[in-house]
mmCIF file of C-alpha atoms and ligand atoms in Angstrom:
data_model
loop_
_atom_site.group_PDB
_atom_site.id
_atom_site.type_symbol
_atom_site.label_atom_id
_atom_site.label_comp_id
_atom_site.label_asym_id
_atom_site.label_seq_id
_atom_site.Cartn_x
_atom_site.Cartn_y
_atom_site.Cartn_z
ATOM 1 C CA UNK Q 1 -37.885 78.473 5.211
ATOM 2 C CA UNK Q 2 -38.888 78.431 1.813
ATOM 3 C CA UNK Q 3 -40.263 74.947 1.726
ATOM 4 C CA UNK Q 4 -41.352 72.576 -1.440
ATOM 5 C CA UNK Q 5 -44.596 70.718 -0.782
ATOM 6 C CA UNK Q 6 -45.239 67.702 -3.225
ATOM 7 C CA UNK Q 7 -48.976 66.874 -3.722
ATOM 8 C CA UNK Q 8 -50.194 70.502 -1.715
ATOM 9 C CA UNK Q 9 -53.249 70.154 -3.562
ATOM 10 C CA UNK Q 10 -54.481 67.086 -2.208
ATOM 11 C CA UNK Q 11 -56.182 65.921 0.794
ATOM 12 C CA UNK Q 12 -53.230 65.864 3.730
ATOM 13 C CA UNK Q 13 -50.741 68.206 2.345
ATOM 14 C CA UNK Q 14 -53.395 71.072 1.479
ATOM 15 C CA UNK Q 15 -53.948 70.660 5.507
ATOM 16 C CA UNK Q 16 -50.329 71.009 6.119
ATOM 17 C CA UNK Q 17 -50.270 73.834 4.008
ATOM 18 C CA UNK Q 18 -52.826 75.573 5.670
ATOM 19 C CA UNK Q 19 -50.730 75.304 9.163
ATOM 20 C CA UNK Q 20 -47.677 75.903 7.802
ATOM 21 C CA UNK Q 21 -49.358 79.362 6.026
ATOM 22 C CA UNK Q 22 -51.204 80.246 9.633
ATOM 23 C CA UNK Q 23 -47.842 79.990 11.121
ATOM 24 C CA UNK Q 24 -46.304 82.326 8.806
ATOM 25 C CA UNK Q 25 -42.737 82.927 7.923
ATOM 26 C CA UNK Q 26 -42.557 80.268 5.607
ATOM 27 C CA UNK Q 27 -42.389 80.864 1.798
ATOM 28 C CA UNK Q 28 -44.354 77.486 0.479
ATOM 29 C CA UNK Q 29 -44.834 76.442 -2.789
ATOM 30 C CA UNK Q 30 -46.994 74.096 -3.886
ATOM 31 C CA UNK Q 31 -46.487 71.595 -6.916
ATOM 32 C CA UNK Q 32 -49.055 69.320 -8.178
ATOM 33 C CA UNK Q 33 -50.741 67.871 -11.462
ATOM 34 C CA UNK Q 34 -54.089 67.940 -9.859
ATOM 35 C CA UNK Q 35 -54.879 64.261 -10.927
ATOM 36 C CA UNK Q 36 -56.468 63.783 -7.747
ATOM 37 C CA UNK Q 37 -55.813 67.305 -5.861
ATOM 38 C CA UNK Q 38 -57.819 70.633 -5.963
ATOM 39 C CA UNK Q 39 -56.802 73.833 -6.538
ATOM 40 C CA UNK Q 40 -58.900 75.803 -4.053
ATOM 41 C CA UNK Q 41 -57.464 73.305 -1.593
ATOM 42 C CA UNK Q 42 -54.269 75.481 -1.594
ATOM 43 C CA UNK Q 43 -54.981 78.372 0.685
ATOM 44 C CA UNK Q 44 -51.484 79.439 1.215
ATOM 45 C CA UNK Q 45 -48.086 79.866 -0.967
ATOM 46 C CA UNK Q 46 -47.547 79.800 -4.639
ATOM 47 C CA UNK Q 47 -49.137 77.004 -7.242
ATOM 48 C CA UNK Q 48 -47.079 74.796 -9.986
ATOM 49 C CA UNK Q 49 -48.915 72.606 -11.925
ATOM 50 C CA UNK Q 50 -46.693 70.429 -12.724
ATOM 51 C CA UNK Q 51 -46.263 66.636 -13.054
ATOM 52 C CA UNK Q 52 -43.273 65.365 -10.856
ATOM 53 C CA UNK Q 53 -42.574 62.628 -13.648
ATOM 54 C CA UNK Q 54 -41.579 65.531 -16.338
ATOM 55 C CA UNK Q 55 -37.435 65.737 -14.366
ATOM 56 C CA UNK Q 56 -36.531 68.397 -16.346
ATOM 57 C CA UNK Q 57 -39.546 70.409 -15.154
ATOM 58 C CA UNK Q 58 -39.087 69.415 -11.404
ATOM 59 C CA UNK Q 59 -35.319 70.193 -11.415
ATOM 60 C CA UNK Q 60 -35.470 73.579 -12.733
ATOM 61 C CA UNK Q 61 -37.906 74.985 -10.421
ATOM 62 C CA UNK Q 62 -35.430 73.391 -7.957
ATOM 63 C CA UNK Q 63 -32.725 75.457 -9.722
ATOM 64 C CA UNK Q 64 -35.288 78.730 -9.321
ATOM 65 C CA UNK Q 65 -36.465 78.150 -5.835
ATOM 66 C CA UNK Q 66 -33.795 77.348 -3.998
ATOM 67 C CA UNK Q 67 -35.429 75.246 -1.467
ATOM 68 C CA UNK Q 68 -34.722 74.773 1.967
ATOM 69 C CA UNK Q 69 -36.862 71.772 2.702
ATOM 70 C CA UNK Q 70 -39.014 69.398 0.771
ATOM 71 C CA UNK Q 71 -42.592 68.048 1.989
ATOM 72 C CA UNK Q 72 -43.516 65.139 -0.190
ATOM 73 C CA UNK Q 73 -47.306 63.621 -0.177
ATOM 74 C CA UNK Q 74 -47.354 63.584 -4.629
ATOM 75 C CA UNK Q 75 -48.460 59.817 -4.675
ATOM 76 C CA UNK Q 76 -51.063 57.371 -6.012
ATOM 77 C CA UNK Q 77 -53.108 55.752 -3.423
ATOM 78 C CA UNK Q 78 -55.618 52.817 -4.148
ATOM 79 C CA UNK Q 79 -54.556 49.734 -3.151
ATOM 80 C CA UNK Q 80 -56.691 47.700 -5.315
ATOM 81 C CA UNK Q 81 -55.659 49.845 -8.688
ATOM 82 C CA UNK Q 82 -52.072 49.266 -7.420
ATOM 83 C CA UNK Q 83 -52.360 45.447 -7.637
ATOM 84 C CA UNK Q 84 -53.778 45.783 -11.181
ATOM 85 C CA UNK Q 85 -51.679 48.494 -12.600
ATOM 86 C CA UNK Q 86 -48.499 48.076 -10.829
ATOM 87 C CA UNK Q 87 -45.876 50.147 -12.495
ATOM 88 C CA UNK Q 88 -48.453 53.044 -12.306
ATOM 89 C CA UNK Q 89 -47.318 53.130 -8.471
ATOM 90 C CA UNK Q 90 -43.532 52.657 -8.609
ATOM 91 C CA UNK Q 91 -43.276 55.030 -11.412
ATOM 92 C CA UNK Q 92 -45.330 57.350 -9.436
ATOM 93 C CA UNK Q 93 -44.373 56.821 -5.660
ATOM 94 C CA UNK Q 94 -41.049 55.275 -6.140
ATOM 95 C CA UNK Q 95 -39.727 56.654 -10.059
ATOM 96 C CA UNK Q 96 -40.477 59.707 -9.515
ATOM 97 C CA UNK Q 97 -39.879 60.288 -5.663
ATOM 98 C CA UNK Q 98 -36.544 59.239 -6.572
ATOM 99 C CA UNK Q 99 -35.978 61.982 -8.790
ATOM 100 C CA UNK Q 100 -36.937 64.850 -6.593
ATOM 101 C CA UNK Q 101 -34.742 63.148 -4.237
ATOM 102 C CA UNK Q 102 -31.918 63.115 -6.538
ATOM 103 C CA UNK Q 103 -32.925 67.212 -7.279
ATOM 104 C CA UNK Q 104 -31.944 67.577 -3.453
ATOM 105 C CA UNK Q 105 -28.431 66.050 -3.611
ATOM 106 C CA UNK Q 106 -27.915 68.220 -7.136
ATOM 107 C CA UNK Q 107 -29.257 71.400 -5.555
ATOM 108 C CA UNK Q 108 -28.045 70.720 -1.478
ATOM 109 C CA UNK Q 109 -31.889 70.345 -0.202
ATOM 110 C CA UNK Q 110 -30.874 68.565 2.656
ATOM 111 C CA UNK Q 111 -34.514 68.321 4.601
ATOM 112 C CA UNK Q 112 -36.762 65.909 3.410
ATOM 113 C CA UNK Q 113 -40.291 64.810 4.781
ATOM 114 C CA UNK Q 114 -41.761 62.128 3.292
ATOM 115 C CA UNK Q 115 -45.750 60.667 3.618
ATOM 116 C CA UNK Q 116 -45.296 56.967 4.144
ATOM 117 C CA UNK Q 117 -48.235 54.675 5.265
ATOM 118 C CA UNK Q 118 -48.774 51.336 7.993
ATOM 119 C CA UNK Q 119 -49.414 49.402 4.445
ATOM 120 C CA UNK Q 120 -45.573 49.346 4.688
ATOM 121 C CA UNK Q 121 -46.227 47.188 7.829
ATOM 122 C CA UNK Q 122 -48.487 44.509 5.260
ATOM 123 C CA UNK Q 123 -50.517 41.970 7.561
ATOM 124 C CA UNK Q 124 -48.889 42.037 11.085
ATOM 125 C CA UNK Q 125 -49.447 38.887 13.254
ATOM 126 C CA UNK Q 126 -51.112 39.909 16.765
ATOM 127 C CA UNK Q 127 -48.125 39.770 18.383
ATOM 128 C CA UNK Q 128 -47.022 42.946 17.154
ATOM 129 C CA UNK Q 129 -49.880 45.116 17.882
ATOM 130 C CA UNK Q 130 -49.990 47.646 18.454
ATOM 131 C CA UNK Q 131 -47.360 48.325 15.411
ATOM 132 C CA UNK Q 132 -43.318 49.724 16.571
ATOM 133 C CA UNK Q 133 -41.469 51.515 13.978
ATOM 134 C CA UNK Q 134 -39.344 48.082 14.924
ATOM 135 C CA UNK Q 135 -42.177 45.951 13.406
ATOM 136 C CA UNK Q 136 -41.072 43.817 10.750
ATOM 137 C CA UNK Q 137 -41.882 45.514 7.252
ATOM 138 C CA UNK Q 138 -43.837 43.132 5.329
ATOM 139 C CA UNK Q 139 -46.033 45.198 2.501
ATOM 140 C CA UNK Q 140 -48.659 42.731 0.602
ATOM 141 C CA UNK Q 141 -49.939 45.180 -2.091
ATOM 142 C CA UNK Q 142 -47.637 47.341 -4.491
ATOM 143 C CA UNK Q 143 -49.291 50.384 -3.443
ATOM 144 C CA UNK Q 144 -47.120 49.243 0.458
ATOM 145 C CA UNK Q 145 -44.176 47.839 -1.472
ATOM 146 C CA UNK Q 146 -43.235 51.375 -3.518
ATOM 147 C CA UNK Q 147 -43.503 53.406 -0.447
ATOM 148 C CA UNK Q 148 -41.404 51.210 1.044
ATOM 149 C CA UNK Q 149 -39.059 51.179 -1.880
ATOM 150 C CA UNK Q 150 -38.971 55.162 -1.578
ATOM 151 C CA UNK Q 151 -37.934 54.767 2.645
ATOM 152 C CA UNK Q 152 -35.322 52.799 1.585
ATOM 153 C CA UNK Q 153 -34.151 55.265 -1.115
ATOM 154 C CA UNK Q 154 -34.371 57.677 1.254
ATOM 155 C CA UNK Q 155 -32.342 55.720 3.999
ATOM 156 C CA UNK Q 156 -29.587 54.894 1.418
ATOM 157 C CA UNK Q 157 -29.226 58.649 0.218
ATOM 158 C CA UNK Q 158 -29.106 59.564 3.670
ATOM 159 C CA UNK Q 159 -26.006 56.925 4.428
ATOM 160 C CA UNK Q 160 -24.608 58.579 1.177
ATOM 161 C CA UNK Q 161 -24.832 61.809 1.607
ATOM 162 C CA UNK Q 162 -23.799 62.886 5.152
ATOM 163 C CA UNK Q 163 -26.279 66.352 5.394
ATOM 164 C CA UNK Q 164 -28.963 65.021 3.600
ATOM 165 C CA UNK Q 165 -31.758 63.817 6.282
ATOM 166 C CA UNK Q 166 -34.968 62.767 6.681
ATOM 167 C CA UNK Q 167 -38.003 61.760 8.315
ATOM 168 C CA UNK Q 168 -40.626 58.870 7.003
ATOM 169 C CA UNK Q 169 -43.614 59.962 8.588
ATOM 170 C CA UNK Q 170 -45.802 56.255 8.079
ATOM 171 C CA UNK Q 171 -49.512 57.756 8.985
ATOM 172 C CA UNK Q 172 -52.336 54.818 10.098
ATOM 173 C CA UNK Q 173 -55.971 56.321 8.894
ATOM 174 C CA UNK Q 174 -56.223 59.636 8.298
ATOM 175 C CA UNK Q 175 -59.850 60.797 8.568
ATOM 176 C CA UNK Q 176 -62.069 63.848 9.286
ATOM 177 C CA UNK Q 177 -61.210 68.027 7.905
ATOM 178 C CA UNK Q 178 -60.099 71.271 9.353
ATOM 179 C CA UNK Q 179 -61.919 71.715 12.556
ATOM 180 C CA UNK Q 180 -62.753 75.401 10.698
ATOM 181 C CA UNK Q 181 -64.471 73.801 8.305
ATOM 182 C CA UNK Q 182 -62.672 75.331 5.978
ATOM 183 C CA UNK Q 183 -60.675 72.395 3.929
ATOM 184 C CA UNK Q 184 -61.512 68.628 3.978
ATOM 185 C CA UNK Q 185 -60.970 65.549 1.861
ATOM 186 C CA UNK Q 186 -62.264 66.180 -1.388
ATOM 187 C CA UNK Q 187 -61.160 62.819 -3.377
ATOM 188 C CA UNK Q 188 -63.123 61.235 -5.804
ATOM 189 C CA UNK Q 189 -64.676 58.217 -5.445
ATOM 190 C CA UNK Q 190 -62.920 57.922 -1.974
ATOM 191 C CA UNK Q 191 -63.071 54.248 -0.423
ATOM 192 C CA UNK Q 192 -61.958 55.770 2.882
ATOM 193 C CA UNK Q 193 -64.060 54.468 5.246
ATOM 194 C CA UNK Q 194 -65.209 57.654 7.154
ATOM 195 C CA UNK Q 195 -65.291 59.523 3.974
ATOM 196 C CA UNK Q 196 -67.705 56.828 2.572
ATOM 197 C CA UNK Q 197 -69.589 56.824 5.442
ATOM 198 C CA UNK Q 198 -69.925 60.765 5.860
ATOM 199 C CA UNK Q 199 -71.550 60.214 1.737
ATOM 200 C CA UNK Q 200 -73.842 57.570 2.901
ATOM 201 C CA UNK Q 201 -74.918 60.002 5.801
ATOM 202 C CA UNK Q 202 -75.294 62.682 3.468
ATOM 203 C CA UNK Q 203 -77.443 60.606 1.015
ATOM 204 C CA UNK Q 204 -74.786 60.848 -1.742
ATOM 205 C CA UNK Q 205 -74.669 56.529 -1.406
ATOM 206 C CA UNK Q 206 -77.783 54.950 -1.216
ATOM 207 C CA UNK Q 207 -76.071 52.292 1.182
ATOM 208 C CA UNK Q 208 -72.209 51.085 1.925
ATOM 209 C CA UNK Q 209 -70.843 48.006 2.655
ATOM 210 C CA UNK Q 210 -68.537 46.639 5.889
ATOM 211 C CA UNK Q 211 -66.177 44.039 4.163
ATOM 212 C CA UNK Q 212 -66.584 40.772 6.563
ATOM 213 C CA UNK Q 213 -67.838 40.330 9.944
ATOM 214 C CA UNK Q 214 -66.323 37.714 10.881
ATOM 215 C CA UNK Q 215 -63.051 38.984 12.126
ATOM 216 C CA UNK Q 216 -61.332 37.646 15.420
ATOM 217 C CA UNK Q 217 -62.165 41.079 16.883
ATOM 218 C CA UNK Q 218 -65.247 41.281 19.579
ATOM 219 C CA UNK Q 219 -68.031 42.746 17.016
ATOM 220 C CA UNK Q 220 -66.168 40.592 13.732
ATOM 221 C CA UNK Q 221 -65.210 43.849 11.916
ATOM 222 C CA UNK Q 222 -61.640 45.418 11.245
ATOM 223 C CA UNK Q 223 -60.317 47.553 13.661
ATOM 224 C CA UNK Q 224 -58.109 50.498 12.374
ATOM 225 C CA UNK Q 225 -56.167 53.901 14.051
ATOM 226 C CA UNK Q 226 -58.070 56.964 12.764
ATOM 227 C CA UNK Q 227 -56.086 60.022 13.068
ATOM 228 C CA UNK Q 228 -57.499 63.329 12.581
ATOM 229 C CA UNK Q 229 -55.989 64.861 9.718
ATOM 230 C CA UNK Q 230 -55.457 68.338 11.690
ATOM 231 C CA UNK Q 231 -52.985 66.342 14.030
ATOM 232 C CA UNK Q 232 -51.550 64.963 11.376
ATOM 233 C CA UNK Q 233 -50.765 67.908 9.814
ATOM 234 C CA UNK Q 234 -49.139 68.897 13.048
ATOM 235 C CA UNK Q 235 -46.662 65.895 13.052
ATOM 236 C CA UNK Q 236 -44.921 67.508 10.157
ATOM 237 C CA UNK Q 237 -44.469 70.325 11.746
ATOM 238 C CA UNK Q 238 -42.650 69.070 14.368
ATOM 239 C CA UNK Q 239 -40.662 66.727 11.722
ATOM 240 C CA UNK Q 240 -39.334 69.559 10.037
ATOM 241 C CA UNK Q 241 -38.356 71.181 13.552
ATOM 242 C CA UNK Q 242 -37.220 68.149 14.495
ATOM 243 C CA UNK Q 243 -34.411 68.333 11.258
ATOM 244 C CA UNK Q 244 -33.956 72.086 11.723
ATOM 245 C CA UNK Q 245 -32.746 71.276 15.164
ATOM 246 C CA UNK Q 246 -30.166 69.090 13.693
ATOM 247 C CA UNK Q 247 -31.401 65.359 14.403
ATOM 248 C CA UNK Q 248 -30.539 62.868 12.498
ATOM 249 C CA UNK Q 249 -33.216 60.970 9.864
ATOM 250 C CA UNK Q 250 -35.695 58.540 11.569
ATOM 251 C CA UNK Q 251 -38.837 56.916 10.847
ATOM 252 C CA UNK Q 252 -42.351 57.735 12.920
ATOM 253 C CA UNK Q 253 -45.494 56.121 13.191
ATOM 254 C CA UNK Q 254 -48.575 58.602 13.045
ATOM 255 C CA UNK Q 255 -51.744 56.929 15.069
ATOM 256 C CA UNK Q 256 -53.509 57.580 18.192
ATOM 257 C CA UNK Q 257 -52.386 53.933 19.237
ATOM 258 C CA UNK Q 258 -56.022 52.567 19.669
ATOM 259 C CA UNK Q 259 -58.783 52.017 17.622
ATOM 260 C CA UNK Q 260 -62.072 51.345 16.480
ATOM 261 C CA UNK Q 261 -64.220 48.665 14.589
ATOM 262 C CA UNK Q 262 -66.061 49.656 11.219
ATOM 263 C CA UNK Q 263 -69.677 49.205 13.501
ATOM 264 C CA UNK Q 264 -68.170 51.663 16.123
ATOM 265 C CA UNK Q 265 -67.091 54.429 13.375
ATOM 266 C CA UNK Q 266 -70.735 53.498 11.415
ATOM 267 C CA UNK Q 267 -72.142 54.361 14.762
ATOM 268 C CA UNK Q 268 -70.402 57.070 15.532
ATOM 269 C CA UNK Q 269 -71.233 58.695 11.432
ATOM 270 C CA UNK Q 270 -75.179 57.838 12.792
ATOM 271 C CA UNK Q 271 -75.008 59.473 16.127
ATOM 272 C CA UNK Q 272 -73.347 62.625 14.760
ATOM 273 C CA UNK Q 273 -75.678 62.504 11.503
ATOM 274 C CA UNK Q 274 -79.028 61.895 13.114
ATOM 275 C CA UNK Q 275 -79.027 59.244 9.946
ATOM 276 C CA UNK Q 276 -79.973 55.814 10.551
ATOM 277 C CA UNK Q 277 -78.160 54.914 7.456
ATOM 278 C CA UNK Q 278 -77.802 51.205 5.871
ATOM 279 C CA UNK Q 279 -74.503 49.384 5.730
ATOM 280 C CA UNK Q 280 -74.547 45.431 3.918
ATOM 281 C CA UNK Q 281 -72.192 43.139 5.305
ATOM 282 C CA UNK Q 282 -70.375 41.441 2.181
ATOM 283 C CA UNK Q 283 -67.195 38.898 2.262
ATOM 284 C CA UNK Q 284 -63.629 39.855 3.609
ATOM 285 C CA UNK Q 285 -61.398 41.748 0.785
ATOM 286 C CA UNK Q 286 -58.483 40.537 0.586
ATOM 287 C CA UNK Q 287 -55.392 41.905 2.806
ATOM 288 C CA UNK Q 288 -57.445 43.720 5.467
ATOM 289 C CA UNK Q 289 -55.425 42.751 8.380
ATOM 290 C CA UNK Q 290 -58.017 42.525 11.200
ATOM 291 C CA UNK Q 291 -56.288 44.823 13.622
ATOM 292 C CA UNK Q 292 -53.815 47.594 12.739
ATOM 293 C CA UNK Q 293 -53.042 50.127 16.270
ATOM 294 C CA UNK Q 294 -50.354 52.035 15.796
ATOM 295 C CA UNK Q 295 -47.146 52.403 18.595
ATOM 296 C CA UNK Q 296 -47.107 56.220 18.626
ATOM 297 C CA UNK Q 297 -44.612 56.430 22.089
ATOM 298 C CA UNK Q 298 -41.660 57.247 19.612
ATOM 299 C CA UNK Q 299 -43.354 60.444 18.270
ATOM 300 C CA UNK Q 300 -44.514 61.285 21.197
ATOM 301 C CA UNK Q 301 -41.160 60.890 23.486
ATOM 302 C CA UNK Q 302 -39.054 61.824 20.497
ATOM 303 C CA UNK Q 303 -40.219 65.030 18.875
ATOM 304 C CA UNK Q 304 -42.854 65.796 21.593
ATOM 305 C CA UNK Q 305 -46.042 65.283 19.279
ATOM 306 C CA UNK Q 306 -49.467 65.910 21.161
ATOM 307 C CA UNK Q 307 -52.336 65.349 19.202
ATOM 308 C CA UNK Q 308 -55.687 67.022 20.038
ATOM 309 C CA UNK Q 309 -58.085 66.099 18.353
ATOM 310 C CA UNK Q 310 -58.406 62.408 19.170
ATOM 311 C CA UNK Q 311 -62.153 62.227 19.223
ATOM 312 C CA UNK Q 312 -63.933 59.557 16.974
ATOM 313 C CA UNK Q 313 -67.265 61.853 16.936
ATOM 314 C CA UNK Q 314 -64.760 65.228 15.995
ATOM 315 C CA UNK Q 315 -63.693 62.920 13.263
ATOM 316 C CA UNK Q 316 -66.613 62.205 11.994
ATOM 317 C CA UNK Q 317 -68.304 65.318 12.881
ATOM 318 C CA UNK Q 318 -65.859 67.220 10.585
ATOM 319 C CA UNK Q 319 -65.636 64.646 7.943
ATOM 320 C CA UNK Q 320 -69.445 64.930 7.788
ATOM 321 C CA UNK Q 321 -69.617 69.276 7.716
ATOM 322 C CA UNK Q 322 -67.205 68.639 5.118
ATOM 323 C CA UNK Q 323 -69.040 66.556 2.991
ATOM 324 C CA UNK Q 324 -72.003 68.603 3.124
ATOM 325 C CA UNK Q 325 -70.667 71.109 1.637
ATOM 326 C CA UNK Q 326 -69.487 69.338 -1.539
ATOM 327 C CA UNK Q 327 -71.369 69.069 -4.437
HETATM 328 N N1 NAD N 401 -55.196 59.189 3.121
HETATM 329 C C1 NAD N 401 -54.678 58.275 3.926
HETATM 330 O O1 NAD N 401 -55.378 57.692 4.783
HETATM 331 C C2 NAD N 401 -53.214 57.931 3.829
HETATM 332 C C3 NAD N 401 -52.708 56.904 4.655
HETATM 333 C C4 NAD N 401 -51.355 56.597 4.587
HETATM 334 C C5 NAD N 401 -50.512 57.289 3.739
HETATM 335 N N2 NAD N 401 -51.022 58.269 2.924
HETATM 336 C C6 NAD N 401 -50.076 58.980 2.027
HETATM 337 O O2 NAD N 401 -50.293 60.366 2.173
HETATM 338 C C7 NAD N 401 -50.014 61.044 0.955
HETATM 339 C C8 NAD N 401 -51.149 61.993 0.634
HETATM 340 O O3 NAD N 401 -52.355 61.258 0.545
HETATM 341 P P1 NAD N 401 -53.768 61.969 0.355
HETATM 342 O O4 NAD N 401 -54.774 61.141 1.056
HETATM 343 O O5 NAD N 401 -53.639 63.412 0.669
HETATM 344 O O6 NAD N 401 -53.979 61.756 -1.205
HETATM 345 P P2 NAD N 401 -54.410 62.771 -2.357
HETATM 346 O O7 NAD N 401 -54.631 61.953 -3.589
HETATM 347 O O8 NAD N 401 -55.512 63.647 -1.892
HETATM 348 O O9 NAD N 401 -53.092 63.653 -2.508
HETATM 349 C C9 NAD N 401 -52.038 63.345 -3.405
HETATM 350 C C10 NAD N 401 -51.735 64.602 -4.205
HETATM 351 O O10 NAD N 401 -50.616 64.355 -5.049
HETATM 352 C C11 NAD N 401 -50.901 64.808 -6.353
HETATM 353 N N3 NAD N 401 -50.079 64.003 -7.273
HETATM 354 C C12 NAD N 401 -50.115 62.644 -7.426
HETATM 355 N N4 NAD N 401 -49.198 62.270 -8.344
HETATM 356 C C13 NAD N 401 -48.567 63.402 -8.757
HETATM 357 C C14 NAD N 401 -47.541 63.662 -9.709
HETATM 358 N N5 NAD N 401 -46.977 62.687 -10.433
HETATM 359 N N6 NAD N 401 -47.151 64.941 -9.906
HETATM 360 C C15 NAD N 401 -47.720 65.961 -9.184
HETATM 361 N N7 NAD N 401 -48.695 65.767 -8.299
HETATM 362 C C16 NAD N 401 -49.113 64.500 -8.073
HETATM 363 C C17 NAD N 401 -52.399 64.613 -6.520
HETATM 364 O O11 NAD N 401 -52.987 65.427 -7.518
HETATM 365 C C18 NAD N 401 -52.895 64.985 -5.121
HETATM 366 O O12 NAD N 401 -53.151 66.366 -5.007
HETATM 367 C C19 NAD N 401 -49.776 59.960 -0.077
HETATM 368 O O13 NAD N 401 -48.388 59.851 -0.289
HETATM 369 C C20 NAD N 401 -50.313 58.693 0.559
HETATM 370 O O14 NAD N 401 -49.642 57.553 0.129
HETATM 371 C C21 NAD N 401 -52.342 58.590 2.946
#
């Protein structure tokens, strides 16, 4: 398939690239403006530096390409920059998603995977954890709300436009880097909590923080669904299997459907460091929900997802060989 992937350059899709180039028989190129992605992150397919914003840009390499399917992970990501700077995000996630999504319908790109995120889900009660695809949508930050914005584009073009399908894939906490050590999350100033913590092991932090302790959880701290980025990468695969098989558009949670406390994963970064490293307890931020466990049946039963590597000490293990190697 000669397949378009969005944002190839950055943390999650340059891991999907990677599978999708060790499979072979693909023909993948990769777009990005490298704002937060890294070249040498692409280890398979052609590179366009491009900015998805410039249309005229985007829909002539559409014209060129001829695409068969498009992968789409181009997006900003910091919650707390998204509250300040809001029309930053829906220019970027929802704006301009929205107008490679309208490059499909011009150019009959009927295959569409998109990188959607459990902020969609906002703050939900206890009742509905672990998290169904069912769950009430409820975003509290704009970063949540223009994803969510994009779904629904997505789910309207799709009642539109009878061929043109999809699938939302909304990932919990993607963590850790190619088991091969070869690729890994390279992001700047990262507030990731594994990532941070696999700096702090490293010495590149002098300390980090845990943000409230006081949680209704049994140690006080958040607990979150880390996903190993490698399994991740694997649930597009079967997304865009899942559409080439003829299935109609749907909407998946990616999680492991349990998780762990901030002390567990700090513990976990010291026991696979040797580093008895320090962590401050400060106040709660605000909109850290204080348990968010995805419902991953539907993947599972639906497009026959297995993950492998759900392993907190993998996680952090590869997070942490990653890391090292960074300057
Ligand atoms: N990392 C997580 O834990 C997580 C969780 C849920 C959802 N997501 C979603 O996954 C996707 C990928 O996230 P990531 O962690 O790999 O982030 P990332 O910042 O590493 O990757 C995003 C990539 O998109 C590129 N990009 C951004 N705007 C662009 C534009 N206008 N034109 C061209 N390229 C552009 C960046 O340069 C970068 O390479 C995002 O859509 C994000 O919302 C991530």
């Amino acid at each position: 398939m000669k397949i378009l992937v969005n944002g190839g350059a950055g943390y999650i899709g340059s891991h999907v690239v990677k599978l999708l180039g060790e499979l072979g028989g693909h023909e993948i190129t990769v777009v990005d403006n490298l704002v937060t992605g890294f070249k040498d992150a692409i280890l398979y397919g052609d590179f366009v530096k491009l900015d998805l914003s410039d249309y005229d840009a985007v829909d002539k390499l559409f014209e060129e390409k001829k695409f068969d399917a498009v992968i789409h992970f181009a997006a900003s990501l910091v919650v707390p920059e998204s509250v300040e700077d809001p029309l930053k995000y829906y220019m970027n996630n929802t704006a301009n998603t929205t107008n490679v999504i309208r490059s499909c319908i011009k150019h009959g790109v009927n295959k569409f995977i998109f990188s959607s995120t459990a902020a969609t889900y906002g703050e939900p009660s206890a009742e509905f954890i672990p998290v169904k695809e069912s769950t009430p949508t409820n975003p509290i930050n704009p970063y949540g709300s223009s994803k969510l914005m994009s779904e629904t584009v997505l789910k309207d073009t799709a009642f539109a436009f009878d061929d043109f399908k999809y699938i939302a894939l909304r990932y919990f906490n993607v963590a850790g880097a190619s088991v091969d050590g070869k690729i890994g999350q390279s992001t700047k100033g990262a507030t990731h909590l594994i990532k941070v913590a696999a700096e702090t092991a490293c010495g590149k932090r002098e300390k980090m923080y845990v943000f409230g302790d006081d949680y209704d959880t049994e140690d006080g701290t958040c607990i979150r669904d880390y996903i190993h980025v490698e399994d991740l990468a694997l649930a597009h695969l079967k997304a865009l299997e899942y559409l080439n098989e003829g299935n109609d558009s749907d909407i998946f949670n990616c999680g492991y459907g349990h998780g762990f406390s901030v002390l567990e994963v700090l513990e976990t970064m010291r026991k696979v460091s040797g580093v008895d490293f320090t962590a401050e307890i400060k106040e709660r931020r605000a909109g850290d929900p204080s348990i968010l466990i995805s419902d991953n049946t539907k993947i599972k039963e639906v497009m026959g997802w297995e993950p492998k590597y759900d392993d907190l000490e993998l996680i952090c293990k590869t997070a942490l060989d990653w890391e090292k190697k960074l300057p």
